[in-house]
Amino acid sequence: MAAPTSLYDRLTRLLEDKEAQAALTVKEGVVLQDQLAAALDRLRQKIREDPDDRDKWTAHKERGEALAKQWTGFMRKLRLTKEHENLVGKAPNKPLEKAPHVAVNQSLKRTQQTLALEMERAAQVQSRLGEGKAHLHQSNDKYAELTAELARTRKILHELQLQANKDRLWIGAGIALLSISVTIVVVERLPVLGYILSFIY
């Protein structure tokens, strides 16, 4: 078995080259990580099978384990970077787009403005309702006053009607008494007329 120096060298270059890291995909990184894990397994097996070159294989294994540790940290950062790029829509060779949190903030601002307008309208409606309620109270008070005034007017009209009936009775009685008095006077003063009247009646 040959030492996996070519794989080690490639991983070392990738860990040092920022441009190569930017071009690397998560899938490619996982493939390299699997290759490194397989190489370490073969080195462990080689250490058990070839005790004469144990030191050489152990050195390769230690270097591979150190690279595996560094590569694991790099892959964690790579996944976070790719997820962040997917979230903000900032993929390579694509125009910069607004991040979701920016859009959410703008949407929240629009919602806040809409709520402020609705609250202002609600306050205006409430104010108008208060004014209408005050007008209704005033109208109710005026209606109550008019109702009381109408009741008093009906009472006065009823009293006036009773008084008019009484006046008519008194006038009728007065006219009757006057007629009787005139008749008596005429009969006493004019016997002939009294005779005629007595004959008629």
Coordinates of C-alpha atoms in Angstrom, one line a residue:
M1 CA 0.0 0.0 0.0
A2 CA 1.4 3.4 -1.0
A3 CA 1.1 6.3 1.5
P4 CA -1.8 8.6 0.7
T5 CA 0.5 11.6 0.3
S6 CA -1.3 12.8 -2.8
L7 CA -4.6 13.0 -0.9
Y8 CA -2.9 14.7 2.0
D9 CA -1.3 17.2 -0.3
R10 CA -4.6 18.0 -2.0
L11 CA -6.4 18.5 1.3
T12 CA -3.5 20.7 2.5
R13 CA -3.7 22.9 -0.6
L14 CA -7.5 23.2 -0.3
L15 CA -7.2 24.2 3.4
E16 CA -4.7 26.9 2.4
D17 CA -6.3 28.1 -0.9
K18 CA -9.3 30.4 -0.3
E19 CA -10.3 30.6 -3.9
A20 CA -10.3 26.8 -4.2
Q21 CA -12.4 26.6 -1.0
A22 CA -14.9 29.1 -2.5
A23 CA -15.2 26.9 -5.7
L24 CA -15.5 23.6 -3.6
T25 CA -19.0 22.2 -3.2
V26 CA -20.3 20.4 -0.1
K27 CA -20.7 17.2 -2.1
E28 CA -17.0 17.3 -3.2
G29 CA -15.9 18.0 0.3
V30 CA -17.9 15.0 1.6
V31 CA -16.2 12.8 -1.0
L32 CA -12.8 13.9 0.0
Q33 CA -13.7 13.4 3.7
D34 CA -14.8 9.9 2.9
Q35 CA -11.6 9.2 1.0
L36 CA -9.6 10.4 4.0
A37 CA -11.6 8.2 6.4
A38 CA -11.0 5.2 4.1
A39 CA -7.3 6.0 3.9
L40 CA -7.0 6.2 7.7
D41 CA -8.8 2.8 8.0
R42 CA -6.3 1.3 5.6
L43 CA -3.4 2.8 7.6
R44 CA -4.7 1.3 10.8
Q45 CA -4.9 -2.0 9.1
K46 CA -1.4 -1.6 7.7
I47 CA 0.0 -0.8 11.1
R48 CA -1.4 -4.1 12.4
E49 CA -0.2 -6.1 9.4
D50 CA 3.3 -4.6 8.9
P51 CA 4.9 -4.1 12.3
D52 CA 8.3 -3.6 10.7
D53 CA 7.2 -0.2 9.1
R54 CA 4.9 0.6 12.0
D55 CA 6.6 4.0 12.7
K56 CA 6.2 5.1 9.0
W57 CA 2.5 4.1 8.9
T58 CA 1.9 5.6 12.3
A59 CA 3.3 8.9 11.1
H60 CA 1.1 8.9 8.1
K61 CA -1.9 8.0 10.3
E62 CA -1.2 10.9 12.7
R63 CA -0.8 13.3 9.8
G64 CA -4.1 12.0 8.3
E65 CA -5.9 12.3 11.7
A66 CA -4.7 15.9 12.0
L67 CA -5.9 16.6 8.4
A68 CA -9.2 14.9 9.2
K69 CA -9.7 17.1 12.2
Q70 CA -8.9 20.3 10.2
W71 CA -11.1 19.0 7.3
T72 CA -14.0 18.4 9.7
G73 CA -13.9 22.0 10.9
F74 CA -13.5 23.2 7.4
M75 CA -16.6 21.2 6.2
R76 CA -18.6 22.6 9.1
K77 CA -17.7 26.1 8.0
L78 CA -18.4 25.2 4.3
R79 CA -21.8 23.9 5.1
L80 CA -22.7 27.0 7.1
T81 CA -21.4 29.2 4.3
K82 CA -23.4 27.4 1.7
E83 CA -26.5 27.5 3.8
H84 CA -26.0 31.2 4.4
E85 CA -25.6 31.8 0.7
N86 CA -28.7 29.8 0.0
L87 CA -30.6 31.8 2.6
V88 CA -29.5 35.3 1.4
G89 CA -29.7 34.3 -2.2
K90 CA -26.0 35.1 -2.8
A91 CA -24.9 32.2 -4.9
P92 CA -21.7 32.5 -7.0
N93 CA -22.1 34.2 -10.4
K94 CA -25.5 35.5 -9.4
P95 CA -26.5 39.1 -8.7
L96 CA -26.8 40.2 -5.2
E97 CA -30.3 39.8 -3.9
K98 CA -32.0 41.2 -0.8
A99 CA -31.6 39.0 2.2
P100 CA -34.7 37.4 3.7
H101 CA -34.3 39.3 6.9
V102 CA -34.2 42.6 5.0
A103 CA -37.4 41.6 3.2
V104 CA -38.9 40.6 6.5
N105 CA -37.9 43.9 8.0
Q106 CA -39.4 45.8 5.1
S107 CA -42.6 43.8 5.4
L108 CA -42.8 44.4 9.1
K109 CA -42.3 48.1 8.5
R110 CA -45.1 48.1 5.9
T111 CA -47.3 46.1 8.3
Q112 CA -46.5 48.6 11.1
Q113 CA -47.4 51.5 8.8
T114 CA -50.7 49.9 7.8
L115 CA -51.5 49.2 11.5
A116 CA -50.7 52.8 12.4
L117 CA -53.1 54.0 9.6
E118 CA -55.8 51.6 10.7
M119 CA -55.4 52.7 14.3
E120 CA -55.7 56.3 13.2
R121 CA -58.8 55.5 11.3
A122 CA -60.2 53.6 14.2
A123 CA -59.5 56.6 16.5
Q124 CA -61.3 58.9 14.0
V125 CA -64.3 56.6 13.8
Q126 CA -64.3 56.3 17.6
S127 CA -64.2 60.1 17.9
R128 CA -67.1 60.4 15.4
L129 CA -69.0 57.8 17.3
G130 CA -68.5 59.7 20.5
E131 CA -69.7 62.9 18.8
G132 CA -72.7 61.0 17.5
K133 CA -73.4 59.6 20.9
A134 CA -73.3 63.1 22.4
H135 CA -75.7 64.3 19.7
L136 CA -78.0 61.4 20.4
H137 CA -78.0 62.3 24.1
Q138 CA -78.8 65.9 23.3
S139 CA -81.6 64.8 21.0
N140 CA -82.9 62.4 23.6
D141 CA -83.0 65.2 26.2
K142 CA -84.8 67.5 23.7
Y143 CA -87.2 64.8 22.9
A144 CA -87.9 64.2 26.6
E145 CA -88.4 68.0 27.0
L146 CA -90.8 68.1 24.0
T147 CA -92.7 65.0 25.4
A148 CA -93.1 66.8 28.7
E149 CA -94.2 70.0 27.0
L150 CA -96.7 68.1 24.9
A151 CA -98.1 66.4 28.0
R152 CA -98.5 69.8 29.6
T153 CA -100.1 71.2 26.5
R154 CA -102.6 68.2 26.3
K155 CA -103.5 68.8 30.0
I156 CA -104.0 72.5 29.4
L157 CA -106.2 71.8 26.3
H158 CA -108.2 69.3 28.3
E159 CA -108.8 71.9 31.0
L160 CA -109.7 74.5 28.5
Q161 CA -112.2 72.1 26.9
L162 CA -113.8 71.4 30.2
Q163 CA -113.9 75.1 30.9
A164 CA -115.5 75.8 27.5
N165 CA -118.1 73.2 28.2
K166 CA -118.8 74.7 31.6
D167 CA -119.0 78.2 30.0
R168 CA -121.5 76.9 27.4
L169 CA -123.6 75.4 30.2
W170 CA -123.5 78.7 32.1
I171 CA -124.3 80.7 29.0
G172 CA -127.2 78.4 28.1
A173 CA -128.6 78.6 31.6
G174 CA -128.2 82.4 31.5
I175 CA -130.0 82.6 28.2
A176 CA -132.8 80.4 29.5
L177 CA -133.2 82.4 32.7
L178 CA -133.2 85.6 30.6
S179 CA -135.8 84.2 28.3
I180 CA -138.0 83.2 31.3
S181 CA -137.6 86.6 32.9
V182 CA -138.4 88.5 29.7
T183 CA -141.5 86.3 29.2
I184 CA -142.7 87.0 32.7
V185 CA -142.2 90.7 32.3
V186 CA -144.0 90.7 28.9
V187 CA -146.9 88.7 30.3
E188 CA -147.3 91.0 33.3
R189 CA -147.2 94.1 31.2
L190 CA -149.2 93.0 28.2
P191 CA -152.3 91.0 29.3
V192 CA -153.5 90.5 25.7
L193 CA -150.1 89.1 24.7
G194 CA -150.3 86.9 27.7
Y195 CA -153.7 85.7 26.7
I196 CA -152.5 84.9 23.2
L197 CA -149.5 83.2 24.6
S198 CA -151.6 81.2 27.0
F199 CA -153.9 80.3 24.2
I200 CA -150.9 79.1 22.1
Y201 CA -149.4 77.1 24.9

